[in-house]
Coordinates of C-alpha atoms and ligand atoms in Angstrom, one line a residue:
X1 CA 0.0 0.0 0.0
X2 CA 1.3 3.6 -0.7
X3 CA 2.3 5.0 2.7
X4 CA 0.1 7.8 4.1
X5 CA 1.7 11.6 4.6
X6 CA 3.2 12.3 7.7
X7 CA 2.8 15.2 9.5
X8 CA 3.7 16.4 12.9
X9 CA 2.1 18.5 15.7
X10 CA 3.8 20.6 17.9
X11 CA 1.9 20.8 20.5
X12 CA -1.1 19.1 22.3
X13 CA -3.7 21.0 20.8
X14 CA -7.2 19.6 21.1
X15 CA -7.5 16.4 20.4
X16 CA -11.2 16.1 18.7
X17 CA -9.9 18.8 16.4
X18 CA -6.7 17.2 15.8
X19 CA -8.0 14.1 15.2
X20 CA -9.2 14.9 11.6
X21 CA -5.8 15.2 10.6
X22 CA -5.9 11.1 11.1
X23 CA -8.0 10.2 8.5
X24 CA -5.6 11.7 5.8
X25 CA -2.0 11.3 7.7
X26 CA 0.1 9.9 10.0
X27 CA 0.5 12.2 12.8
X28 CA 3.7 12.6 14.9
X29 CA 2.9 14.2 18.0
X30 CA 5.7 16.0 20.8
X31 CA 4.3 16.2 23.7
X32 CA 6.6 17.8 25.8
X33 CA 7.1 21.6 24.8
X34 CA 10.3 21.9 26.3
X35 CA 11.7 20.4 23.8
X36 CA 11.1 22.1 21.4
X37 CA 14.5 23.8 20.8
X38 CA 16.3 24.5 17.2
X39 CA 17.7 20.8 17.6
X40 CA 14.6 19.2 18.4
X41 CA 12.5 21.2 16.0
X42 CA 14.6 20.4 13.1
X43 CA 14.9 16.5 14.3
X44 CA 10.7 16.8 13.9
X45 CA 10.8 17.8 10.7
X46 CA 13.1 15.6 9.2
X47 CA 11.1 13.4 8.0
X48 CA 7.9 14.9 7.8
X49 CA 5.5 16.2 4.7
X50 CA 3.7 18.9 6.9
X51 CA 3.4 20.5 10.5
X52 CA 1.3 22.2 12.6
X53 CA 2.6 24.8 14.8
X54 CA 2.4 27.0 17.4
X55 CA 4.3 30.8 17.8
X56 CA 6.9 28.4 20.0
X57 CA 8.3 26.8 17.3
X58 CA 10.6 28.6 15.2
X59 CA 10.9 27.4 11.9
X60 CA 14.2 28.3 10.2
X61 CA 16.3 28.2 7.5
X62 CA 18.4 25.6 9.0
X63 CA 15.2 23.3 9.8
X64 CA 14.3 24.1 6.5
X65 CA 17.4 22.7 4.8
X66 CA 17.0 20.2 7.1
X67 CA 13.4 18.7 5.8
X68 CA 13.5 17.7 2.3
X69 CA 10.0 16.1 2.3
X70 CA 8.2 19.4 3.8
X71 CA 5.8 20.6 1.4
X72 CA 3.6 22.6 4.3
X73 CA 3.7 24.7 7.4
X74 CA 0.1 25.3 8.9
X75 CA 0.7 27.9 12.0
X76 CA -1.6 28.4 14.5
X77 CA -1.7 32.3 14.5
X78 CA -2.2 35.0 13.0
X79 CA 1.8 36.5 13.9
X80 CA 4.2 34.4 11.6
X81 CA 7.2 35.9 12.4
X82 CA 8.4 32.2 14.0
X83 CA 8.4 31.5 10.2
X84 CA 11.0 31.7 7.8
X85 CA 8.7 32.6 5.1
X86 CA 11.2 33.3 2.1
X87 CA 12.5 29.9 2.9
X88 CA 9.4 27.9 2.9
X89 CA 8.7 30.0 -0.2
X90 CA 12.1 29.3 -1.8
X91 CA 11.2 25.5 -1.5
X92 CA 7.4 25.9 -2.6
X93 CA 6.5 24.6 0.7
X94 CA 2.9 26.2 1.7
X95 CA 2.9 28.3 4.6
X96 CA -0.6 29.3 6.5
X97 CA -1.7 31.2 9.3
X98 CA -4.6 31.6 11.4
X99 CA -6.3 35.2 10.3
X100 CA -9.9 36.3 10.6
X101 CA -11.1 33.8 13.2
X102 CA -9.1 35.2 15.9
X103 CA -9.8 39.3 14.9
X104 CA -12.8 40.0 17.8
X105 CA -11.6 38.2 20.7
X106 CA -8.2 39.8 20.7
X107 CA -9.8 43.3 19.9
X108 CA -11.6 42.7 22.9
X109 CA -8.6 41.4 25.0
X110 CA -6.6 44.8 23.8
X111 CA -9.8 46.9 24.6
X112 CA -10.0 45.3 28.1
X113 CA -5.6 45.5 28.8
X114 CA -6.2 49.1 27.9
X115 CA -9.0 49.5 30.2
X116 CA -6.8 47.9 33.1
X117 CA -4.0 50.3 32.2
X118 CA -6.2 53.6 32.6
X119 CA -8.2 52.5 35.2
X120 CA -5.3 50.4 37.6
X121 CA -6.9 47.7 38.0
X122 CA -4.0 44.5 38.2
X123 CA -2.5 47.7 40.5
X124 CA -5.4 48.4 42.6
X125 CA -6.3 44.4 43.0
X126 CA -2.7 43.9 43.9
X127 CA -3.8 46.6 46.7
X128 CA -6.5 45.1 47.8
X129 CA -5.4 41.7 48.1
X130 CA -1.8 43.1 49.7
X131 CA -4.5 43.6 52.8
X132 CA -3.3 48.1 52.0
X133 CA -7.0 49.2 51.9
X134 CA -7.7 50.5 54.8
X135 CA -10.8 51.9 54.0
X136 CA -12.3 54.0 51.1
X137 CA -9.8 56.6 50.0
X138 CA -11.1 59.4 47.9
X139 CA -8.0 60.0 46.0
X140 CA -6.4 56.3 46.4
X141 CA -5.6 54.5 43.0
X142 CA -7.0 57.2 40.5
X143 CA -6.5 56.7 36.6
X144 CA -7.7 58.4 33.1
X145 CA -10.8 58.1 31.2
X146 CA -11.5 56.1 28.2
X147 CA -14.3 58.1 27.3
X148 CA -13.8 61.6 25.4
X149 CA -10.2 60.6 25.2
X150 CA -7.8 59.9 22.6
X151 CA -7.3 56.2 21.0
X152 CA -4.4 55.6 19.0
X153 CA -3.8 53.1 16.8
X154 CA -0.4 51.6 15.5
X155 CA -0.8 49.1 12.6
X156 CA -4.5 49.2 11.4
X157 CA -5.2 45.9 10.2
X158 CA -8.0 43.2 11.2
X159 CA -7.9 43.6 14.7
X160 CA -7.1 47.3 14.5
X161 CA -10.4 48.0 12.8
X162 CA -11.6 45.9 15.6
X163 CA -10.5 47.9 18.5
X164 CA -11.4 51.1 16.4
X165 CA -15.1 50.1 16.0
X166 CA -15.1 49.3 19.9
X167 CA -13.4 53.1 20.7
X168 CA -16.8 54.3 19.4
X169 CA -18.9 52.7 22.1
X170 CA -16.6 54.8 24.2
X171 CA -16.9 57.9 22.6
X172 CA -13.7 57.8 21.9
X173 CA -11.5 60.2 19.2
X174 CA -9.6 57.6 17.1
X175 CA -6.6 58.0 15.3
X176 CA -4.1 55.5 13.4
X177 CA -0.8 55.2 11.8
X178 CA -0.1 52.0 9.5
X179 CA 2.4 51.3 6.8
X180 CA -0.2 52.2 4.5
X181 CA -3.6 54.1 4.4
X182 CA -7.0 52.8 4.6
X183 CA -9.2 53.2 1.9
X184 CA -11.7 56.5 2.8
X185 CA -14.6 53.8 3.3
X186 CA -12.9 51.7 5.8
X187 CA -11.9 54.7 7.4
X188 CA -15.1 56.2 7.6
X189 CA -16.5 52.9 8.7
X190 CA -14.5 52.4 11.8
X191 CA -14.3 56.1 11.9
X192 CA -10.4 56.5 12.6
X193 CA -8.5 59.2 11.2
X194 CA -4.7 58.4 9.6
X195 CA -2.2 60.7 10.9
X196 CA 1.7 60.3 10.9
X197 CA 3.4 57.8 13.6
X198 CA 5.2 61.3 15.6
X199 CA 1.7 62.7 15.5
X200 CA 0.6 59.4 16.7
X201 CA 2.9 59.4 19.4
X202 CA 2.1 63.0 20.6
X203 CA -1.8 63.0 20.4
X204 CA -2.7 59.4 21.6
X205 CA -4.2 58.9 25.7
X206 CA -4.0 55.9 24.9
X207 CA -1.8 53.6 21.9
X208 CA -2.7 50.4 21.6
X209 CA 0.0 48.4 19.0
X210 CA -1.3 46.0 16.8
X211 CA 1.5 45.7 14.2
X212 CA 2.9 42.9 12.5
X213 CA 6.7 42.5 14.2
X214 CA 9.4 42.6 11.3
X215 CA 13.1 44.0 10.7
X216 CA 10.9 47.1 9.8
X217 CA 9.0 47.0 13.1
X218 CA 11.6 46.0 15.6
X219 CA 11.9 48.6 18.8
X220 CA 9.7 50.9 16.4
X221 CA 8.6 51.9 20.1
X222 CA 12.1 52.6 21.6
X223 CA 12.9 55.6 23.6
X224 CA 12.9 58.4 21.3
X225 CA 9.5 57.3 20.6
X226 CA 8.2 57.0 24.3
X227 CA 9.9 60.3 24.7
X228 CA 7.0 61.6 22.1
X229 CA 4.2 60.5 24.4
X230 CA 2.6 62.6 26.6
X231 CA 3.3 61.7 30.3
X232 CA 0.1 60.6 31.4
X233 CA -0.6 58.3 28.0
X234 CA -0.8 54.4 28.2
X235 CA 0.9 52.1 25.9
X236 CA -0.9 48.9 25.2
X237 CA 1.1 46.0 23.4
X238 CA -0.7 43.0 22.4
X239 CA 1.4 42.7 18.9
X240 CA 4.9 41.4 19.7
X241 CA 7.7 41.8 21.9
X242 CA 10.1 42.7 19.9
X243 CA 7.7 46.1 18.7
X244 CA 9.0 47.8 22.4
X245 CA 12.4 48.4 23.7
X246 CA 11.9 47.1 27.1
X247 CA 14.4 48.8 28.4
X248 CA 13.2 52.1 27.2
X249 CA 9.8 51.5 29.0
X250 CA 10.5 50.7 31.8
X251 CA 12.8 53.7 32.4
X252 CA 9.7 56.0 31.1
X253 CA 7.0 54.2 33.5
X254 CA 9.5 54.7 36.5
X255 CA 10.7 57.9 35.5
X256 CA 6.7 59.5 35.3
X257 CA 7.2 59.9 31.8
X258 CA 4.7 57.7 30.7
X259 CA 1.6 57.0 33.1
X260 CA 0.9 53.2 32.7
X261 CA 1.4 50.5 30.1
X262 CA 0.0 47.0 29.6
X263 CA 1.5 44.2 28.0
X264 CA 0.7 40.7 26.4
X265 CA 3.6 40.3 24.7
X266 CA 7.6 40.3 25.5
X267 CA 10.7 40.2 23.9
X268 CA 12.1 36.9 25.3
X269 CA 8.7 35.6 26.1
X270 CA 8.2 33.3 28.5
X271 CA 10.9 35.5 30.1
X272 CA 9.9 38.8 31.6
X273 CA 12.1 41.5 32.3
X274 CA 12.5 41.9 36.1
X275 CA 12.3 45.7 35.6
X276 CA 9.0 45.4 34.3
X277 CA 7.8 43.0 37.1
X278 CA 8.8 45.2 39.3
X279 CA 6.9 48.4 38.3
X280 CA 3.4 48.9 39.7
X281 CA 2.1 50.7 37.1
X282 CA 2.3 47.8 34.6
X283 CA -0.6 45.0 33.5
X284 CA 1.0 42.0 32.4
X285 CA -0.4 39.3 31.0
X286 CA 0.8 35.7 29.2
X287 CA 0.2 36.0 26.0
X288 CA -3.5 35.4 25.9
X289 CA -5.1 37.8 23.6
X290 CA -6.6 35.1 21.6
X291 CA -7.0 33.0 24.3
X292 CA -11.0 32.4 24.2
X293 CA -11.9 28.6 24.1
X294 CA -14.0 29.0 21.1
X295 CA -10.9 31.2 19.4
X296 CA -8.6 28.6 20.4
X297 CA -10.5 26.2 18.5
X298 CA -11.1 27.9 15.7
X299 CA -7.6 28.6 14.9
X300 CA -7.0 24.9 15.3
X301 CA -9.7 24.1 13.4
X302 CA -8.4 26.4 10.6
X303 CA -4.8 25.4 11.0
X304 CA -5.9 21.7 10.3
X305 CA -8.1 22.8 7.4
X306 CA -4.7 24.4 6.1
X307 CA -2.5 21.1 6.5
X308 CA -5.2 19.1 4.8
X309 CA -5.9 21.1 2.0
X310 CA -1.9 22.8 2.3
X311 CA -0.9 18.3 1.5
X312 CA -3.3 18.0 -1.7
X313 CA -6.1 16.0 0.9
X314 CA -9.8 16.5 1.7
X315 CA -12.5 18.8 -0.2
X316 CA -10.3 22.1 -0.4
X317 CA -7.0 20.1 -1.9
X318 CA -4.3 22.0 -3.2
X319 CA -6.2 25.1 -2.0
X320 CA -5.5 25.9 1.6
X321 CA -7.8 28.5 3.0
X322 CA -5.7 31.1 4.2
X323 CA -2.4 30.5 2.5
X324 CA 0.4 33.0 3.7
X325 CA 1.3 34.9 0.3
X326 CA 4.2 34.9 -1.4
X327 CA 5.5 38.4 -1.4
X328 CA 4.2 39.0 2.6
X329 CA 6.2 41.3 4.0
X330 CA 5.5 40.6 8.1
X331 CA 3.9 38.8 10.4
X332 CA 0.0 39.9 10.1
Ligands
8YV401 C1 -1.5 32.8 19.3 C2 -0.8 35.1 18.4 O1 -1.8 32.4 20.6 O2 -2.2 34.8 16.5 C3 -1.1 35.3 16.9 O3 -0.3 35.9 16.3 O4 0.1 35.6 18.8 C4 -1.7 34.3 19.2 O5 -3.0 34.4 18.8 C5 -0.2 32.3 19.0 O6 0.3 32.7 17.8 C6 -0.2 30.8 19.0 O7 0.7 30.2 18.2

């Protein structure tokens, strides 16, 4: 008999979902994530015809070189900056993402870290549970308004829009920087103006990022930028990392310069700088803007729906979904 495709999964993922992937493949499964270092990674591949992974698996040139079966790469994610796309590309192998399915539920996650930010509320919880409240204080733990404030907007894709439409529930003033305009419609229908990124800087209460990360986009956040802001803005990351120099905000949140920030993502994640665990005036949070149960499944749903199609199987073959296209420049 003509042996079946072989594919392997990163991660435990859920199991009814990634049980589909059975009927068409073998599937190799690693279930202990701290393996999953360069070595490992490309010792998975070797001999497969397809994987599914997650944003902890980077997939290099190396592993590339490495896996001369591969013909596809079905991330779980929107963010594919774990991928070596050029590489997969140079090879033909199919590289996917997760888009669309994920775009609300991480809206609302950025809508509700910028919420915590203004209003203190890790920070004032902290308080509370520290056993410091020693009764109601009339000036104790006071933050900025969302409504009649200023919402900025750094990279003004999917999830942009998303947070955009929410800002006018708040009656919020939106404004936006992104590599390139929006289209007058779109702009009018999430009602966010386009302004340049020092204008950006200067104007925003409140910038939330939501920007691919990229050569282009690295420490686009860095000092001189922070500088920009006025003192009692809040920065809102839920992008990558690598978008802030760390280093750079925490010396503007401990310096005054910058009134509170709140973060989902981090450079040398799961790592967190000490300086930012440290600061009070700081929400941190693991990496869970997409982290709704039904989100979670969709993007593995879609991510298998990828691998089938991406490997020439099931009722979309040879036409994976959301294919990640050719001349992509970052991870969006
Ligand atoms: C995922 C993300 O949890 O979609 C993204 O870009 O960062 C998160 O939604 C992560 O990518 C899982 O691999």
């Amino acid at each position: 008999a003509e042996s079946r495709p072989k594919v392997w999964v990163s991660q435990p993922l859920f199991d009814d979902i990634v049980a589909r992937l059975h009927a068409h493949f073998d599937v190799v499964q690693v279930p202990d994530v701290s393996e999953h270092d360069a070595a490992a990674i490309a010792d998975a591949l070797r001999d497969v015809d397809g994987a599914l992974v997650t944003l902890n698996e980077r997939i290099d040139g190396d592993a590339i070189a490495e896996a001369p079966k591969l013909r596809a790469i079905a991330n779980v994610g929107v963010g594919y900056n774990n991928l070596d796309v050029p590489a997969l590309h140079a090879r033909d192998i199919v590289a996917t993402n997760t888009p669309d399915v994920l775009t609300e539920t991480t809206a609302d996650f950025g809508f509700a870290l910028m919420m915590a930010a203004a209003r203190r509320v890790t920070e004032a919880e902290r308080h509370l549970r520290a056993g410091k409240w020693q009764g109601w204080n009339f000036k104790g733990l006071l933050g900025a308004d969302l409504h009649g404030s200023t919402l900025g907007i750094l990279g003004m894709g999917r999830i942009g829009q998303g947070i955009a439409k929410r800002a006018s529930g708040f009656d919020m003033r939106v404004i936006y920087h992104n590599r390139s305009r929006l289209p007058a419609d779109v702009e009018r229908a999430v009602n966010a103006s386009y302004v340049e990124f020092d204008t950006l800087l200067a104007q925003a209460d409140h910038l939330v990022l939501v920007l691919p990360y990229s050569a282009a986009s690295h420490h686009i956040v860095d000092a001189a930028a922070l500088a920009k802001m006025q003192p009692t803005a809040t920065l809102t990351n839920i992008a990558r990392g690598g978008i802030v120099d760390e280093a750079a905000l925490a010396d503007a949140l401990a310096g005054g310069r910058l009134a509170s920030a709140a973060l989902d993502v981090f450079e040398g994640e799961p790592a967190v700088d000490p300086r930012l665990l440290a600061l009070d005036n700081i929400v941190l949070t693991p990496h869970i803007a997409s982290g709704s149960l039904a989100t979670r499944r969709a993007m593995v749903t879609l991510a298998v729906d990828n691998l089938i199609a991406a490997l020439g199987a099931g009722p979309d073959a040879g036409n994976p979904p959301t294919p990640i296209a050719p001349a992509a420049k970052g991870g969006k």
